[in-house]
mmCIF file of C-alpha atoms and ligand atoms in Angstrom:
data_model
loop_
_atom_site.group_PDB
_atom_site.id
_atom_site.type_symbol
_atom_site.label_atom_id
_atom_site.label_comp_id
_atom_site.label_asym_id
_atom_site.label_seq_id
_atom_site.Cartn_x
_atom_site.Cartn_y
_atom_site.Cartn_z
ATOM 1 C CA MET A 1 -189.476 28.108 -31.147
ATOM 2 C CA LYS A 2 -186.515 29.483 -29.266
ATOM 3 C CA ASP A 3 -184.379 29.903 -32.330
ATOM 4 C CA ARG A 4 -186.970 32.353 -33.869
ATOM 5 C CA ILE A 5 -186.476 34.544 -30.942
ATOM 6 C CA GLN A 6 -184.246 37.555 -30.778
ATOM 7 C CA ILE A 7 -183.274 38.932 -27.416
ATOM 8 C CA ARG A 8 -182.241 42.678 -27.940
ATOM 9 C CA GLN A 9 -182.403 45.972 -26.348
ATOM 10 C CA MET A 10 -185.662 47.613 -26.338
ATOM 11 C CA THR A 11 -186.362 50.735 -28.517
ATOM 12 C CA PRO A 12 -189.152 53.348 -28.436
ATOM 13 C CA ALA A 13 -191.114 51.689 -31.163
ATOM 14 C CA ASP A 14 -191.434 48.546 -28.863
ATOM 15 C CA ALA A 15 -193.595 50.603 -26.243
ATOM 16 C CA GLU A 16 -197.013 49.394 -27.834
ATOM 17 C CA GLY A 17 -195.811 45.545 -27.978
ATOM 18 C CA VAL A 18 -194.358 45.904 -24.350
ATOM 19 C CA TYR A 19 -197.654 47.024 -23.132
ATOM 20 C CA ARG A 20 -199.753 44.641 -24.898
ATOM 21 C CA THR A 21 -197.577 41.535 -23.775
ATOM 22 C CA SER A 22 -197.079 42.640 -20.051
ATOM 23 C CA SER A 23 -200.818 43.695 -19.637
ATOM 24 C CA GLU A 24 -201.708 40.328 -20.890
ATOM 25 C CA ALA A 25 -199.151 38.465 -19.022
ATOM 26 C CA ILE A 26 -199.140 40.081 -15.412
ATOM 27 C CA PRO A 27 -202.855 39.839 -14.323
ATOM 28 C CA ALA A 28 -203.083 36.636 -12.199
ATOM 29 C CA THR A 29 -206.881 36.672 -11.751
ATOM 30 C CA ASP A 30 -210.200 37.403 -13.697
ATOM 31 C CA GLU A 31 -210.715 40.507 -11.514
ATOM 32 C CA GLU A 32 -207.099 41.820 -12.361
ATOM 33 C CA ARG A 33 -207.784 41.075 -15.964
ATOM 34 C CA GLN A 34 -210.964 43.019 -15.829
ATOM 35 C CA GLN A 35 -209.270 45.997 -14.252
ATOM 36 C CA VAL A 36 -206.726 45.998 -17.236
ATOM 37 C CA ARG A 37 -209.731 46.036 -19.691
ATOM 38 C CA ASN A 38 -211.229 48.829 -17.735
ATOM 39 C CA ARG A 39 -207.953 51.079 -17.798
ATOM 40 C CA SER A 40 -208.767 54.544 -19.250
ATOM 41 C CA ALA A 41 -206.935 55.754 -22.422
ATOM 42 C CA GLU A 42 -204.963 58.094 -20.044
ATOM 43 C CA GLU A 43 -203.818 55.265 -17.703
ATOM 44 C CA VAL A 44 -202.580 53.172 -20.854
ATOM 45 C CA GLU A 45 -200.768 56.179 -22.202
ATOM 46 C CA ARG A 46 -199.101 56.638 -18.779
ATOM 47 C CA ARG A 47 -197.711 53.127 -18.671
ATOM 48 C CA LYS A 48 -196.122 53.647 -22.229
ATOM 49 C CA GLN A 49 -194.785 56.877 -21.033
ATOM 50 C CA ARG A 50 -193.159 55.140 -18.340
ATOM 51 C CA TYR A 51 -191.463 52.585 -20.563
ATOM 52 C CA LEU A 52 -190.129 55.351 -22.668
ATOM 53 C CA HIS A 53 -188.974 57.317 -19.694
ATOM 54 C CA LEU A 54 -187.069 54.225 -18.480
ATOM 55 C CA LEU A 55 -185.494 53.809 -21.955
ATOM 56 C CA GLU A 56 -184.480 57.446 -21.942
ATOM 57 C CA HIS A 57 -182.893 57.105 -18.501
ATOM 58 C CA GLY A 58 -181.235 53.833 -18.890
ATOM 59 C CA GLN A 59 -181.407 51.944 -22.257
ATOM 60 C CA ARG A 60 -178.941 49.372 -21.041
ATOM 61 C CA GLY A 61 -181.640 48.021 -18.714
ATOM 62 C CA ALA A 62 -184.296 47.609 -21.171
ATOM 63 C CA TRP A 63 -184.548 44.230 -22.999
ATOM 64 C CA VAL A 64 -187.022 42.404 -24.953
ATOM 65 C CA ALA A 65 -187.560 39.095 -26.448
ATOM 66 C CA ALA A 66 -188.877 39.494 -30.031
ATOM 67 C CA ASP A 67 -190.652 36.864 -32.242
ATOM 68 C CA GLY A 68 -190.711 38.710 -35.504
ATOM 69 C CA ASP A 69 -193.156 41.721 -34.877
ATOM 70 C CA ARG A 70 -194.290 40.093 -31.522
ATOM 71 C CA ILE A 71 -192.908 41.059 -28.267
ATOM 72 C CA ALA A 72 -192.706 37.536 -26.387
ATOM 73 C CA GLY A 73 -191.132 38.896 -23.345
ATOM 74 C CA VAL A 74 -189.520 42.004 -21.661
ATOM 75 C CA ALA A 75 -187.401 43.124 -18.815
ATOM 76 C CA LEU A 76 -186.983 46.756 -17.765
ATOM 77 C CA ALA A 77 -184.464 47.876 -15.135
ATOM 78 C CA LEU A 78 -183.330 51.219 -13.999
ATOM 79 C CA VAL A 79 -180.096 52.268 -11.932
ATOM 80 C CA ARG A 80 -180.152 55.257 -9.759
ATOM 81 C CA GLU A 81 -177.294 56.305 -7.363
ATOM 82 C CA GLY A 82 -175.871 52.656 -7.480
ATOM 83 C CA VAL A 83 -179.215 50.896 -6.832
ATOM 84 C CA TRP A 84 -180.636 48.677 -9.479
ATOM 85 C CA ILE A 85 -184.411 48.020 -9.577
ATOM 86 C CA LEU A 86 -186.488 45.750 -11.963
ATOM 87 C CA SER A 87 -189.356 47.827 -13.034
ATOM 88 C CA LEU A 88 -191.088 45.413 -15.521
ATOM 89 C CA PHE A 89 -190.679 41.574 -16.221
ATOM 90 C CA ALA A 90 -193.155 39.499 -18.249
ATOM 91 C CA VAL A 91 -192.996 36.713 -20.651
ATOM 92 C CA ASP A 92 -196.341 36.023 -23.000
ATOM 93 C CA GLU A 93 -197.785 32.765 -21.557
ATOM 94 C CA ARG A 94 -197.326 31.000 -25.002
ATOM 95 C CA TYR A 95 -193.587 31.455 -24.644
ATOM 96 C CA ARG A 96 -193.075 30.452 -20.924
ATOM 97 C CA ASN A 97 -190.832 27.820 -19.430
ATOM 98 C CA HIS A 98 -188.343 27.738 -22.126
ATOM 99 C CA GLY A 99 -185.735 29.958 -20.281
ATOM 100 C CA LEU A 100 -186.740 33.339 -21.932
ATOM 101 C CA GLY A 101 -187.606 34.803 -18.622
ATOM 102 C CA ARG A 102 -184.074 33.807 -17.252
ATOM 103 C CA GLU A 103 -182.224 35.345 -20.298
ATOM 104 C CA LEU A 104 -184.099 38.515 -20.321
ATOM 105 C CA LEU A 105 -183.461 38.808 -16.424
ATOM 106 C CA ASP A 106 -179.638 38.050 -16.945
ATOM 107 C CA ARG A 107 -179.351 40.697 -19.571
ATOM 108 C CA ALA A 108 -181.202 43.362 -17.361
ATOM 109 C CA LEU A 109 -178.874 42.219 -14.393
ATOM 110 C CA LEU A 110 -175.815 43.095 -16.340
ATOM 111 C CA TYR A 111 -176.832 46.650 -15.767
ATOM 112 C CA ALA A 112 -176.729 45.966 -12.040
ATOM 113 C CA GLU A 113 -172.819 45.291 -12.253
ATOM 114 C CA GLY A 114 -170.941 47.888 -9.919
ATOM 115 C CA CYS A 115 -174.231 48.804 -8.204
ATOM 116 C CA ARG A 116 -174.343 48.570 -4.213
ATOM 117 C CA GLY A 117 -177.867 47.008 -4.120
ATOM 118 C CA ALA A 118 -180.858 45.873 -5.983
ATOM 119 C CA MET A 119 -184.546 45.454 -5.462
ATOM 120 C CA ILE A 120 -187.504 44.065 -7.131
ATOM 121 C CA ALA A 121 -191.220 44.290 -6.149
ATOM 122 C CA SER A 122 -192.292 40.822 -7.089
ATOM 123 C CA SER A 123 -195.603 39.341 -8.325
ATOM 124 C CA SER A 124 -196.744 36.148 -6.356
ATOM 125 C CA HIS A 125 -196.164 34.225 -9.611
ATOM 126 C CA PRO A 126 -194.021 30.863 -8.773
ATOM 127 C CA ALA A 127 -191.953 31.313 -11.710
ATOM 128 C CA ALA A 128 -191.048 35.059 -10.797
ATOM 129 C CA MET A 129 -190.179 34.380 -7.302
ATOM 130 C CA ARG A 130 -188.003 31.231 -8.598
ATOM 131 C CA ARG A 131 -186.042 33.475 -11.017
ATOM 132 C CA TYR A 132 -185.329 36.087 -8.223
ATOM 133 C CA ALA A 133 -184.556 33.832 -5.390
ATOM 134 C CA LEU A 134 -182.136 32.008 -7.885
ATOM 135 C CA ALA A 135 -180.494 35.406 -8.783
ATOM 136 C CA GLY A 136 -179.404 35.882 -5.139
ATOM 137 C CA PHE A 137 -182.165 38.052 -3.937
ATOM 138 C CA ALA A 138 -183.674 37.579 -0.522
ATOM 139 C CA LEU A 139 -187.376 37.435 -0.468
ATOM 140 C CA GLN A 140 -189.368 39.607 2.034
ATOM 141 C CA PRO A 141 -193.098 38.519 2.154
ATOM 142 C CA THR A 142 -195.566 41.160 1.881
ATOM 143 C CA LEU A 143 -199.158 41.945 2.713
ATOM 144 C CA MET A 144 -201.227 44.265 0.776
ATOM 145 C CA ALA A 145 -204.220 46.262 2.246
ATOM 146 C CA GLY A 146 -207.292 47.209 0.049
ATOM 147 C CA GLY A 147 -210.910 48.349 0.380
ATOM 148 C CA LYS A 148 -212.895 51.516 1.030
ATOM 149 C CA VAL A 149 -211.651 53.978 3.799
ATOM 150 C CA ARG A 150 -213.928 54.245 6.667
ATOM 151 C CA ARG A 151 -214.200 58.204 6.675
ATOM 152 C CA ASP A 152 -215.180 58.428 10.349
ATOM 153 C CA SER A 153 -211.836 56.626 11.261
ATOM 154 C CA LEU A 154 -209.579 59.550 9.927
ATOM 155 C CA PRO A 155 -207.798 61.249 12.751
ATOM 156 C CA ALA A 156 -207.353 64.995 13.288
ATOM 157 C CA GLY A 157 -204.112 66.934 13.594
ATOM 158 C CA LEU A 158 -202.036 65.288 10.958
ATOM 159 C CA ARG A 159 -198.707 67.113 10.429
ATOM 160 C CA THR A 160 -198.840 66.620 6.652
ATOM 161 C CA ARG A 161 -198.623 69.540 4.148
ATOM 162 C CA GLU A 162 -198.609 69.577 0.210
ATOM 163 C CA GLY A 163 -195.284 69.201 -1.183
ATOM 164 C CA VAL A 164 -193.691 71.739 -3.414
ATOM 165 C CA GLU A 165 -190.848 71.796 -5.923
ATOM 166 C CA GLY A 166 -188.425 72.926 -3.012
ATOM 167 C CA ASP A 167 -189.217 69.751 -1.065
ATOM 168 C CA LEU A 168 -187.255 67.407 -3.723
ATOM 169 C CA GLN A 169 -184.069 67.953 -1.739
ATOM 170 C CA LEU A 170 -185.869 66.773 1.492
ATOM 171 C CA VAL A 171 -187.375 63.780 -0.486
ATOM 172 C CA ALA A 172 -183.903 62.869 -1.734
ATOM 173 C CA GLU A 173 -182.432 63.073 1.624
ATOM 174 C CA VAL A 174 -185.121 60.671 3.176
ATOM 175 C CA ASP A 175 -184.869 58.260 0.373
ATOM 176 C CA ARG A 176 -181.053 57.978 0.991
ATOM 177 C CA LEU A 177 -181.580 57.347 4.605
ATOM 178 C CA VAL A 178 -184.458 54.783 4.114
ATOM 179 C CA ARG A 179 -183.393 53.102 0.804
ATOM 180 C CA GLY A 180 -179.810 53.947 0.098
ATOM 181 C CA ALA A 181 -180.630 56.263 -2.962
ATOM 182 C CA ALA A 182 -182.830 58.867 -4.237
ATOM 183 C CA HIS A 183 -185.548 58.495 -6.895
ATOM 184 C CA GLY A 184 -184.335 61.476 -8.984
ATOM 185 C CA THR A 185 -185.939 61.547 -12.382
ATOM 186 C CA ASP A 186 -188.474 58.971 -11.464
ATOM 187 C CA LEU A 187 -189.897 61.010 -8.778
ATOM 188 C CA GLU A 188 -190.200 63.961 -11.147
ATOM 189 C CA PHE A 189 -191.958 61.404 -13.684
ATOM 190 C CA MET A 190 -194.557 60.508 -11.158
ATOM 191 C CA LEU A 191 -195.314 64.054 -10.235
ATOM 192 C CA ARG A 192 -195.506 65.046 -14.195
ATOM 193 C CA THR A 193 -198.089 62.262 -14.673
ATOM 194 C CA GLY A 194 -200.756 62.942 -12.268
ATOM 195 C CA LEU A 195 -199.532 61.853 -8.832
ATOM 196 C CA HIS A 196 -198.744 64.235 -6.153
ATOM 197 C CA LEU A 197 -196.463 64.910 -3.103
ATOM 198 C CA LEU A 198 -197.430 65.221 0.472
ATOM 199 C CA VAL A 199 -194.412 66.114 3.006
ATOM 200 C CA VAL A 200 -193.753 66.134 6.701
ATOM 201 C CA ASP A 201 -190.845 68.323 7.993
ATOM 202 C CA ASP A 202 -190.520 69.276 11.592
ATOM 203 C CA ALA A 203 -188.685 68.639 14.776
ATOM 204 C CA SER A 204 -190.233 65.081 15.161
ATOM 205 C CA GLY A 205 -189.324 63.739 11.828
ATOM 206 C CA MET A 206 -189.185 64.107 7.896
ATOM 207 C CA GLY A 207 -190.982 62.105 5.399
ATOM 208 C CA TYR A 208 -192.964 62.197 2.230
ATOM 209 C CA ALA A 209 -195.494 60.113 0.281
ATOM 210 C CA VAL A 210 -196.594 60.246 -3.383
ATOM 211 C CA VAL A 211 -200.293 59.816 -3.593
ATOM 212 C CA TRP A 212 -202.552 58.492 -6.376
ATOM 213 C CA ASN A 213 -206.407 58.882 -5.532
ATOM 214 C CA GLY A 214 -206.017 58.028 -1.991
ATOM 215 C CA SER A 215 -203.357 55.098 -2.386
ATOM 216 C CA PRO A 216 -199.817 55.778 -1.389
ATOM 217 C CA ALA A 217 -197.716 55.014 -4.462
ATOM 218 C CA LEU A 218 -194.621 55.579 -2.603
ATOM 219 C CA LEU A 219 -194.046 56.524 1.196
ATOM 220 C CA ALA A 220 -190.755 56.875 3.166
ATOM 221 C CA ALA A 221 -189.952 58.709 6.307
ATOM 222 C CA THR A 222 -187.568 58.932 9.360
ATOM 223 C CA THR A 223 -189.748 57.683 12.035
ATOM 224 C CA PRO A 224 -192.773 55.453 12.296
ATOM 225 C CA GLU A 225 -194.912 58.324 13.736
ATOM 226 C CA THR A 226 -194.250 60.586 10.493
ATOM 227 C CA ALA A 227 -194.901 57.501 8.253
ATOM 228 C CA ILE A 228 -198.353 56.980 10.108
ATOM 229 C CA ASP A 229 -199.364 60.640 9.429
ATOM 230 C CA LEU A 230 -198.321 60.475 6.009
ATOM 231 C CA LEU A 231 -200.247 57.214 5.363
ATOM 232 C CA TRP A 232 -203.468 58.706 6.945
ATOM 233 C CA SER A 233 -203.106 61.738 4.818
ATOM 234 C CA CYS A 234 -203.020 59.585 1.752
ATOM 235 C CA LEU A 235 -206.119 57.549 2.674
ATOM 236 C CA ALA A 236 -207.951 60.865 3.637
ATOM 237 C CA GLU A 237 -207.868 61.860 0.097
ATOM 238 C CA SER A 238 -209.834 58.792 -1.240
ATOM 239 C CA SER A 239 -213.337 59.796 -2.467
ATOM 240 C CA GLY A 240 -215.221 56.573 -1.879
ATOM 241 C CA GLU A 241 -213.390 54.399 -4.445
ATOM 242 C CA PRO A 242 -211.283 51.431 -3.170
ATOM 243 C CA VAL A 243 -207.711 52.161 -2.215
ATOM 244 C CA GLU A 244 -204.745 49.964 -2.220
ATOM 245 C CA VAL A 245 -201.840 50.041 0.384
ATOM 246 C CA PRO A 246 -199.282 47.483 -1.158
ATOM 247 C CA TRP A 247 -195.970 46.197 -0.232
ATOM 248 C CA ILE A 248 -196.351 45.865 3.621
ATOM 249 C CA THR A 249 -193.320 43.807 4.594
ATOM 250 C CA GLY A 250 -192.899 42.488 8.127
ATOM 251 C CA SER A 251 -190.854 45.649 8.832
ATOM 252 C CA GLN A 252 -193.616 47.943 8.077
ATOM 253 C CA ASN A 253 -195.874 46.837 11.201
ATOM 254 C CA TRP A 254 -196.486 50.617 11.889
ATOM 255 C CA ALA A 255 -198.762 50.558 8.829
ATOM 256 C CA VAL A 256 -201.006 47.751 10.039
ATOM 257 C CA PRO A 257 -202.975 49.523 12.913
ATOM 258 C CA VAL A 258 -203.549 52.398 10.240
ATOM 259 C CA VAL A 259 -205.072 50.290 7.493
ATOM 260 C CA LEU A 260 -206.881 48.172 9.891
ATOM 261 C CA SER A 261 -208.599 51.332 11.717
ATOM 262 C CA ALA A 262 -209.246 52.664 8.208
ATOM 263 C CA GLY A 263 -211.449 49.503 7.442
ATOM 264 C CA LEU A 264 -209.098 48.043 4.802
ATOM 265 C CA SER A 265 -208.576 44.144 4.407
ATOM 266 C CA LEU A 266 -205.145 42.669 4.400
ATOM 267 C CA SER A 267 -204.189 39.768 2.134
ATOM 268 C CA PRO A 268 -200.951 38.065 1.080
ATOM 269 C CA ALA A 269 -198.914 39.447 -1.830
ATOM 270 C CA GLY A 270 -195.824 38.997 -3.617
ATOM 271 C CA PRO A 271 -192.360 39.580 -1.896
ATOM 272 C CA ILE A 272 -189.968 42.568 -1.982
ATOM 273 C CA CYS A 273 -186.694 41.114 -3.222
ATOM 274 C CA VAL A 274 -183.547 42.592 -1.989
ATOM 275 C CA ARG A 275 -179.772 42.238 -2.708
ATOM 276 C CA GLY A 276 -176.691 43.934 -1.533
ATOM 277 C CA GLU A 277 -176.525 46.943 0.446
ATOM 278 C CA LEU A 278 -179.658 49.205 0.924
ATOM 279 C CA GLY A 279 -180.900 51.453 3.504
ATOM 280 C CA PRO A 280 -183.026 49.966 6.529
ATOM 281 C CA LEU A 281 -186.116 49.949 4.191
ATOM 282 C CA THR A 282 -188.338 51.057 6.973
ATOM 283 C CA PRO A 283 -190.581 53.018 7.431
ATOM 284 C CA TYR A 284 -191.205 52.543 3.789
ATOM 285 C CA LEU A 285 -193.811 51.671 1.359
ATOM 286 C CA PRO A 286 -192.124 51.337 -1.948
ATOM 287 C CA SER A 287 -193.408 52.022 -5.329
ATOM 288 C CA GLY A 288 -194.108 48.852 -7.370
ATOM 289 C CA PRO A 289 -192.327 50.092 -10.642
ATOM 290 C CA PHE A 290 -189.742 52.554 -9.170
ATOM 291 C CA LEU A 291 -189.323 50.943 -5.592
HETATM 292 C C1 LIG B 1 -191.978 35.301 -14.487
HETATM 293 C C2 LIG B 1 -191.893 35.097 -15.852
HETATM 294 C C3 LIG B 1 -191.595 36.335 -16.577
HETATM 295 C C4 LIG B 1 -190.992 33.896 -16.065
HETATM 296 O O1 LIG B 1 -190.890 33.717 -17.613
HETATM 297 P P1 LIG B 1 -190.457 32.410 -18.209
HETATM 298 O O2 LIG B 1 -189.982 32.567 -19.649
HETATM 299 O O3 LIG B 1 -191.478 31.259 -18.052
HETATM 300 O O4 LIG B 1 -189.079 32.000 -17.079
HETATM 301 P P2 LIG B 1 -188.129 30.861 -17.402
HETATM 302 O O5 LIG B 1 -188.494 29.964 -18.362
HETATM 303 O O6 LIG B 1 -186.685 31.275 -17.399
HETATM 304 O O7 LIG B 1 -188.176 30.236 -15.875
HETATM 305 C C5 LIG B 1 -189.369 29.758 -15.243
HETATM 306 C C6 LIG B 1 -188.929 28.921 -14.108
HETATM 307 O O8 LIG B 1 -190.125 28.878 -13.248
HETATM 308 C C7 LIG B 1 -190.458 27.414 -13.052
HETATM 309 N N1 LIG B 1 -191.881 27.434 -12.930
HETATM 310 C C8 LIG B 1 -192.767 27.658 -13.694
HETATM 311 N N2 LIG B 1 -193.963 27.565 -13.316
HETATM 312 C C9 LIG B 1 -193.888 27.268 -11.926
HETATM 313 C C10 LIG B 1 -194.659 26.887 -10.910
HETATM 314 N N3 LIG B 1 -195.983 26.824 -10.908
HETATM 315 N N4 LIG B 1 -194.097 26.435 -9.812
HETATM 316 C C11 LIG B 1 -192.796 26.570 -9.489
HETATM 317 N N5 LIG B 1 -191.917 26.681 -10.567
HETATM 318 C C12 LIG B 1 -192.349 27.119 -11.711
HETATM 319 C C13 LIG B 1 -189.770 26.725 -14.395
HETATM 320 O O9 LIG B 1 -189.743 25.331 -14.175
HETATM 321 C C14 LIG B 1 -188.568 27.456 -14.462
HETATM 322 O O10 LIG B 1 -187.648 27.177 -13.549
HETATM 323 P P3 LIG B 1 -186.127 26.550 -14.061
HETATM 324 O O11 LIG B 1 -185.759 27.153 -15.415
HETATM 325 O O12 LIG B 1 -185.240 27.001 -12.958
HETATM 326 O O13 LIG B 1 -186.509 25.089 -14.004
HETATM 327 C C15 LIG B 1 -193.353 34.594 -16.579
HETATM 328 O O14 LIG B 1 -193.640 33.491 -15.816
HETATM 329 C C16 LIG B 1 -194.512 35.693 -16.376
HETATM 330 O O15 LIG B 1 -194.307 36.402 -17.328
HETATM 331 N N6 LIG B 1 -195.231 35.547 -15.232
HETATM 332 C C17 LIG B 1 -196.360 36.475 -15.199
HETATM 333 C C18 LIG B 1 -195.969 37.965 -15.182
HETATM 334 C C19 LIG B 1 -195.081 38.102 -13.663
HETATM 335 O O16 LIG B 1 -195.671 37.566 -12.732
HETATM 336 N N7 LIG B 1 -194.081 38.879 -13.844
HETATM 337 C C20 LIG B 1 -193.316 39.161 -12.745
HETATM 338 C C21 LIG B 1 -193.589 40.547 -12.246
HETATM 339 S S1 LIG B 1 -192.456 41.021 -10.869
#
């Protein structure tokens, strides 16, 4: 089987196959599989646009394993300001445990050469955690909070305001302080594709959140108090649908009283994997695909 497979750089024509393979490979439960089936056409398109965006801004990090026309596996990585991020990693179930994942990850990691640091938001799949730990990453376990927001818990007097284009500099500054590199073009991609920006910028602290239907897709701040205001402001945007607050590492205990007061439930989730030099990574709720 393995000799039929070609490991090569991804091209734009692979976006459809990459979507198909990763959306079959990544869901771990029936509920997650149902969520994939329920994705709107717009959401599917947004994911393919993300792959194309990553290709456009770093083809050296984009690898597929191809079995003829079929995409058997994919690893997509990005590098921004000396920090390497793994954005997507999946192997079709029929091709697993033959070393394909390892080869794809090794290729994507070549792109990390010369980088100060690297990060991965891992699933809780044992093979994924094994691959990352053996590649020299330290694993930081996380919790994720989910559920419907209890509206009567929302506090008054939050310092948050809507972000504008002129805030991108502040966002980059906070990113460099908290995670060692700005998101740059990836933040612009998120804001172009339906997410929006909240900002706090006053004498007590600076920070920002990127929000998606009441869930924080990304949040970073200079003080825990600022991060708390931003997280409440994200949750305040929910309109009765369940929200998710993922990637709560042991360093994000500031977030725990917020999610509990909001009535969300905590459950264990995959680790944040880190290597090399990054920022303090707190207060910080990273983005899964862009960290
Ligand atoms: C993670 C993934 C990409 C690995 O792909 P793969 O082609 O199977 O990877 P490899 O064959 O190189 O390595 C798998 C390793 O995990 C080990 N492994 C597999 N299942 C395991 C299990 N249940 N428990 C412990 N180890 C396991 C294998 O023995 C192998 O280790 P070794 O090569 O050191 O002996 C694939 O499992 C996958 O797509 N998982 C679902 C999607 C996912 O979670 N992706 C990660 C997102 S962050």
